[in-house]
mmCIF file of C-alpha atoms in Angstrom:
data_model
loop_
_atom_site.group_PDB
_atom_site.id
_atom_site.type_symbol
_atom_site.label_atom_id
_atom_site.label_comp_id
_atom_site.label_asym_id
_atom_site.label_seq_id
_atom_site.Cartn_x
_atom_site.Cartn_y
_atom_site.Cartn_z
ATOM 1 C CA UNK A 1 0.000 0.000 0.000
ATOM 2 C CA UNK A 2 1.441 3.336 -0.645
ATOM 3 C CA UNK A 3 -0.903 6.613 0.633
ATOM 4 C CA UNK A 4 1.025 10.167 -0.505
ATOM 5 C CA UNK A 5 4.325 8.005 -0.857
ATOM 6 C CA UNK A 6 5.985 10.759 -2.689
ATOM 7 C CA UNK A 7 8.003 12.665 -0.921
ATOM 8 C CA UNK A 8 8.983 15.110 -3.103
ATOM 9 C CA UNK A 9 5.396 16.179 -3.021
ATOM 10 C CA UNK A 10 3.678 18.626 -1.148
ATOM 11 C CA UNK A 11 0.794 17.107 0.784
ATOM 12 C CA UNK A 12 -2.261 18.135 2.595
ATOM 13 C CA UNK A 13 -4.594 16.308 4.384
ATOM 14 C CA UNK A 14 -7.500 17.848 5.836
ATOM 15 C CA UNK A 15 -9.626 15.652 8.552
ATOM 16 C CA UNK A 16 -12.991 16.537 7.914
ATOM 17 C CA UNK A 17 -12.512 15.638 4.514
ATOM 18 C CA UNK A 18 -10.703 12.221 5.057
ATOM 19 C CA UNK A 19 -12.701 8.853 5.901
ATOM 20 C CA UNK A 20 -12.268 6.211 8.352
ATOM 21 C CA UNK A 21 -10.402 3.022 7.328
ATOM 22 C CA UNK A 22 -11.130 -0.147 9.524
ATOM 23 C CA UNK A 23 -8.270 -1.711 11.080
ATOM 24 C CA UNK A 24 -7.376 -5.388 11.557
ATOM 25 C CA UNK A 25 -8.310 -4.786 15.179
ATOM 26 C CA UNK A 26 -12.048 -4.774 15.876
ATOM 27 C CA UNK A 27 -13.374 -0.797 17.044
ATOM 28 C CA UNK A 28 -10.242 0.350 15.494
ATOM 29 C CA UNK A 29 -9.956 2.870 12.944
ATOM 30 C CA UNK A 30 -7.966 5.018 11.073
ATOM 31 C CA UNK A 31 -7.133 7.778 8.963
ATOM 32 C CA UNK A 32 -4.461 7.401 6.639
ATOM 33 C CA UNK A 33 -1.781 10.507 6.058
ATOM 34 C CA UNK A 34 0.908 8.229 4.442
ATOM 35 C CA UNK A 35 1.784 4.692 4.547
ATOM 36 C CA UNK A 36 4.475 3.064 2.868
ATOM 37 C CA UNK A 37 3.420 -0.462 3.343
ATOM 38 C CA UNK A 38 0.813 -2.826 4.495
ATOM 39 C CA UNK A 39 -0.154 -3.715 8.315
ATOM 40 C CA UNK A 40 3.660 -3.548 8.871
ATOM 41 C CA UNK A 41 4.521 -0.295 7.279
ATOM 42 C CA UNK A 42 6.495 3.569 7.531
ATOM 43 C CA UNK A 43 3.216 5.422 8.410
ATOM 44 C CA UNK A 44 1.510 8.407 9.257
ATOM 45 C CA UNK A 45 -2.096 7.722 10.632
ATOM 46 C CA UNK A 46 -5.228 9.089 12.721
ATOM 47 C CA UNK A 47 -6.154 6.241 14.939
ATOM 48 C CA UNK A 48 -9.473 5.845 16.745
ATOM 49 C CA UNK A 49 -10.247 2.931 19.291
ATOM 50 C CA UNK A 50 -13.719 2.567 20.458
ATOM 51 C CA UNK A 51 -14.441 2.562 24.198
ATOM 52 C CA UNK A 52 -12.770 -1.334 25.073
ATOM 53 C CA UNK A 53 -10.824 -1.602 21.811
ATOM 54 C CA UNK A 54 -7.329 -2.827 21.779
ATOM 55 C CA UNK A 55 -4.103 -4.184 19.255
ATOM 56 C CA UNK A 56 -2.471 -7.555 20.034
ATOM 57 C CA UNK A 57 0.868 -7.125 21.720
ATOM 58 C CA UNK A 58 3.226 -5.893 19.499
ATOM 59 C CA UNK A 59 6.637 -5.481 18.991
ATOM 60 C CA UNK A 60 8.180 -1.777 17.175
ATOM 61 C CA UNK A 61 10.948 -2.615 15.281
ATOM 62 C CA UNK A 62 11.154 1.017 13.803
ATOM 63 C CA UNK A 63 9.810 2.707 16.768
ATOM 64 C CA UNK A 64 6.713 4.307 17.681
ATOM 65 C CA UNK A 65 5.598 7.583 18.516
ATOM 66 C CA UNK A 66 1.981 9.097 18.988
ATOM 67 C CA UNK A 67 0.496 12.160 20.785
ATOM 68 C CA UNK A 68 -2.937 11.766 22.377
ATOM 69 C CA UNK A 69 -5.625 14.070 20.852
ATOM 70 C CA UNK A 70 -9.096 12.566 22.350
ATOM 71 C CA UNK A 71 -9.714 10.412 25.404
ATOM 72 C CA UNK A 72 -7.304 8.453 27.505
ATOM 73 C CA UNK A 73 -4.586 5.723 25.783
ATOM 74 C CA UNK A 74 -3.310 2.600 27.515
ATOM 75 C CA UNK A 75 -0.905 0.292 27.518
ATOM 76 C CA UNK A 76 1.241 -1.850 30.468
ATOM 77 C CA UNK A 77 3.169 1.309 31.202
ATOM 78 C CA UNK A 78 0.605 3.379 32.083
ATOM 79 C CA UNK A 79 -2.725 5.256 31.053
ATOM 80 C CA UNK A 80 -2.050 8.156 28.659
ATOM 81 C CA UNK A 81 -4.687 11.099 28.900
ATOM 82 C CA UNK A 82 -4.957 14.038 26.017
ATOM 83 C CA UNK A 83 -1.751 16.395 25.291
ATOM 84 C CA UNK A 84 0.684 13.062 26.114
ATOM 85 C CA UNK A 85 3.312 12.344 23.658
ATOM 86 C CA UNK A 86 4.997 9.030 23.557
ATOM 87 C CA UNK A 87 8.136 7.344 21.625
ATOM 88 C CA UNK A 88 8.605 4.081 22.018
ATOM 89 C CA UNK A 89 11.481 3.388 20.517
ATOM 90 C CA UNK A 90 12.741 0.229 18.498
ATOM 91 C CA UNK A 91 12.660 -2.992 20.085
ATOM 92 C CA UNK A 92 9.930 -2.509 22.497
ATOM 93 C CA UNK A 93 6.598 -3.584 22.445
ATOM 94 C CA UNK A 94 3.268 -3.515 24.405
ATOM 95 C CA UNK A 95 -0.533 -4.197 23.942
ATOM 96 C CA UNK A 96 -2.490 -0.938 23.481
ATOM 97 C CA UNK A 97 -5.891 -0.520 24.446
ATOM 98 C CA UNK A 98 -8.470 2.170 25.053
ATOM 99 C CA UNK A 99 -11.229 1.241 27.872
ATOM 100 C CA UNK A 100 -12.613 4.384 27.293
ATOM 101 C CA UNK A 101 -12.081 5.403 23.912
ATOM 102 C CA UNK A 102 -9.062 7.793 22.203
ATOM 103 C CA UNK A 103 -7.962 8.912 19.450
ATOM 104 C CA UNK A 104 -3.959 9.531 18.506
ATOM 105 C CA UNK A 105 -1.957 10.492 16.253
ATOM 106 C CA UNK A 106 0.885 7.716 15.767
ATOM 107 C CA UNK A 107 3.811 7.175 13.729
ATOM 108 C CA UNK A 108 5.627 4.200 12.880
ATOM 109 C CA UNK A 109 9.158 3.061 11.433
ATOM 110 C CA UNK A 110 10.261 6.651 11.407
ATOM 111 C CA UNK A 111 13.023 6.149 13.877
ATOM 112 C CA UNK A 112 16.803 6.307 14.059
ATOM 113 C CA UNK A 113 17.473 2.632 13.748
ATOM 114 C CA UNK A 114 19.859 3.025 16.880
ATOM 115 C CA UNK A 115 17.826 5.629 18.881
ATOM 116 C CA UNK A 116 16.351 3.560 22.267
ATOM 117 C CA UNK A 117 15.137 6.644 23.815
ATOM 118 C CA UNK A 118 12.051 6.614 25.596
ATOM 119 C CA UNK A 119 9.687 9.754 25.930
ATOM 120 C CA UNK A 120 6.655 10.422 28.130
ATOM 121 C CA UNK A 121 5.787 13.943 28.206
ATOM 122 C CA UNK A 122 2.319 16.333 28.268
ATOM 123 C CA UNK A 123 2.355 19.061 25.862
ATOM 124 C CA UNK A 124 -0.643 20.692 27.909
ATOM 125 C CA UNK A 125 -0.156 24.258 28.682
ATOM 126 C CA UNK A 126 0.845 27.280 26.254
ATOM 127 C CA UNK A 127 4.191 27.909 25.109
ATOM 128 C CA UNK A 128 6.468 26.015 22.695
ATOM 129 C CA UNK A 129 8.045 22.655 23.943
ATOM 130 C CA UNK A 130 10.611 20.584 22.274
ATOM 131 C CA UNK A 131 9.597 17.027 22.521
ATOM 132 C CA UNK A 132 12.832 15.560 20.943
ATOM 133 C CA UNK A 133 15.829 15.946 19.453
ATOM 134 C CA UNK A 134 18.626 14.454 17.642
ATOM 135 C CA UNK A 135 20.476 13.923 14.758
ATOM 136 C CA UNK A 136 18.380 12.285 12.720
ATOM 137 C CA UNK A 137 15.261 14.657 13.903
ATOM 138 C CA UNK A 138 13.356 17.561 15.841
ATOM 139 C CA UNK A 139 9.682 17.505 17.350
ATOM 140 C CA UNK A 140 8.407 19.896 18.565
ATOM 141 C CA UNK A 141 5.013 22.088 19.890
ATOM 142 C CA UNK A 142 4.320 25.448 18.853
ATOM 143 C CA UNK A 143 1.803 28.188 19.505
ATOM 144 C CA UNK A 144 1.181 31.009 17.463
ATOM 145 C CA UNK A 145 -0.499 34.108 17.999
ATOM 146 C CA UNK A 146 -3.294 35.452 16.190
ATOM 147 C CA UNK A 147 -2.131 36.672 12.601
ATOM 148 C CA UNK A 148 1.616 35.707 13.566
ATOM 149 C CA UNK A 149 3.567 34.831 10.273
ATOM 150 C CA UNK A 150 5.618 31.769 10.957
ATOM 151 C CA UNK A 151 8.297 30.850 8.493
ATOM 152 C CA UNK A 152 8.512 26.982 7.621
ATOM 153 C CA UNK A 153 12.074 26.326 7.159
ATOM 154 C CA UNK A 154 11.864 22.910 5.451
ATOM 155 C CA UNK A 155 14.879 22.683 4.374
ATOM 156 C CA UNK A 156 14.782 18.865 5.301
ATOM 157 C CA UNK A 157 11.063 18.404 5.199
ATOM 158 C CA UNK A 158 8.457 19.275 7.369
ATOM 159 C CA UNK A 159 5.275 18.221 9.021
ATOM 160 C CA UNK A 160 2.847 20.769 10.919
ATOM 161 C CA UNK A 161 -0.472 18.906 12.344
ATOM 162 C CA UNK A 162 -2.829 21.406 14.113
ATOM 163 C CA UNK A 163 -3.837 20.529 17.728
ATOM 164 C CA UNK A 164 -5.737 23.649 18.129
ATOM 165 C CA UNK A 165 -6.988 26.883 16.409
ATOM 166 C CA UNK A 166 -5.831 27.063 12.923
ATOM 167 C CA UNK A 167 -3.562 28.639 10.213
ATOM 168 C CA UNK A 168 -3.334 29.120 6.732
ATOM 169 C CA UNK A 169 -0.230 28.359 4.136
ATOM 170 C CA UNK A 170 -0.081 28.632 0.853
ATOM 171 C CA UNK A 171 -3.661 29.785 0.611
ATOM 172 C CA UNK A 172 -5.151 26.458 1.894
ATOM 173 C CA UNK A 173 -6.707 26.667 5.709
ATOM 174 C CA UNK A 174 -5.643 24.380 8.067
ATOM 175 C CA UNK A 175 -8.081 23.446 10.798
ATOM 176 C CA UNK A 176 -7.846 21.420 14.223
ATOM 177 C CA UNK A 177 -6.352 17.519 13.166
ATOM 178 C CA UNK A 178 -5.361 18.581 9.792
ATOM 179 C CA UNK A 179 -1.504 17.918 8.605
ATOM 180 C CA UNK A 180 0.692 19.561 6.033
ATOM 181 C CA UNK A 181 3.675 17.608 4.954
ATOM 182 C CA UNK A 182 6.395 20.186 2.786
ATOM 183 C CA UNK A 183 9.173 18.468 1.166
ATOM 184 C CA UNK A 184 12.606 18.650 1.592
ATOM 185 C CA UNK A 185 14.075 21.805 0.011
ATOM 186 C CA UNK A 186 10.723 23.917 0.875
ATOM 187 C CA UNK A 187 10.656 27.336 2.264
ATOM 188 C CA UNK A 188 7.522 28.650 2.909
ATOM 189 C CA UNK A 189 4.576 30.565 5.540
ATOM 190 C CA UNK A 190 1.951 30.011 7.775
ATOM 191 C CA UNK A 191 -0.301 32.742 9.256
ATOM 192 C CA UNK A 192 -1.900 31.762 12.058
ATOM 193 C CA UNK A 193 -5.549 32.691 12.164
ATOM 194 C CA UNK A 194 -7.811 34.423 14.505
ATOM 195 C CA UNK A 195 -7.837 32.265 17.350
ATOM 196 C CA UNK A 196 -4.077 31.087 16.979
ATOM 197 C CA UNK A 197 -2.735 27.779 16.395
ATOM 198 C CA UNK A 198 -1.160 25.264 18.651
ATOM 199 C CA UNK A 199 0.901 23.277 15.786
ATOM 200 C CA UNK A 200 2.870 19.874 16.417
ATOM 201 C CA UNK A 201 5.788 19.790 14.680
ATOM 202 C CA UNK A 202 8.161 17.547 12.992
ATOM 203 C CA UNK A 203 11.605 18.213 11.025
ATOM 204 C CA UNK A 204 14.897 16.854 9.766
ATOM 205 C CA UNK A 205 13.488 13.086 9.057
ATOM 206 C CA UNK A 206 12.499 13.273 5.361
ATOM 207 C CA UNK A 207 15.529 14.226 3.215
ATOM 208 C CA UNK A 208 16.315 10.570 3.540
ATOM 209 C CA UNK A 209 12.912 9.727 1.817
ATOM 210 C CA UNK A 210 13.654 12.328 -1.212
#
């Protein structure tokens, strides 16, 4: 399967507009960003487990990461409540599950193959936050004020998904869950919109992909 596989592309995917894909797992579904890939794959995806939904245990061999948007995630380290971002990086494993329902954004084989740093943290709270860093890449939370002009350096690829508020960029609107993915080599602007934006933010992982 391969969903916005080019990379040299620029690629917008708006939520509202996008439909939900059922998963292997039953009261699991999902929208698709990219995938390179079938049920083991390099992807970018919305994930929504139904109240008492779970995955079979489950080992990452390219690492894991996700940020909570709705509801409260679980797994045998611990519950994980909205604004929590997670890496899990490669060779763990675990057997998620949702007794109440969430939603998250995840991604998957996206790691260093090396890195075996592990990150809990809330992004809760205004202010920017930097999640992670390394060589290889840069996460990171944003907020932007009403009307602020942001520049998106990309020179190594980019990916902005909204949290909150909104923002505009090359004169397409950008709305709470939507994603923007700029290739490598891009230079470009956002303008945050009347209520601000609170923007998650990922850089430095794509010129490999290009």
């Amino acid at each position: 399967m391969r969903v916005n596989a080019d990379f040299t592309k620029r690629v917008a995917v708006h939520f509202d507009e996008t439909d939900w894909v059922a998963s292997p797992a039953t009261g699991v579904d999902r929208k698709m960003l990219d995938r390179i890939g079938d049920e083991v794959a390099r992807a970018t995806t919305i994930v929504r487990f139904a109240p008492g939904s779970a995955f079979a245990a489950h080992t990452h061999d390219g690492g894991e990461e996700y940020l909570v948007l709705d509801g409260v995630f679980q797994d045998e380290s611990g519950d994980f409540p909205v604004g929590s971002y997670v890496r899990n990086p490669p060779t763990t494993s675990h057997t998620p599950s949702a007794m109440a329902g969430a939603t998250i954004l995840v991604k998957l084989h996206q790691f260093d193959p090396q890195d075996r740093t592990e990150v809990h943290r809330s992004i809760s709270g205004d202010g920017d936050l930097q999640l992670f860093q390394d060589a290889h890449e840069d996460v990171r939370v944003q907020t932007w004020r009403a009307g602020e002009v942001v520049q998106l350096d990309a020179d190594q690829g980019l990916e902005v998904f909204v949290v909150d508020g909104s923002f505009a960029e090359g004169g397409e609107e950008f709305s709470v869950w939507d994603w923007l993915r700029l290739p490598p080599g891009t230079q470009s602007q956002a303008i945050a919109g009347e209520g601000g934006a609170r923007v998650w933010t990922k850089s430095g992982h794509l010129s490999s992909m290009v």
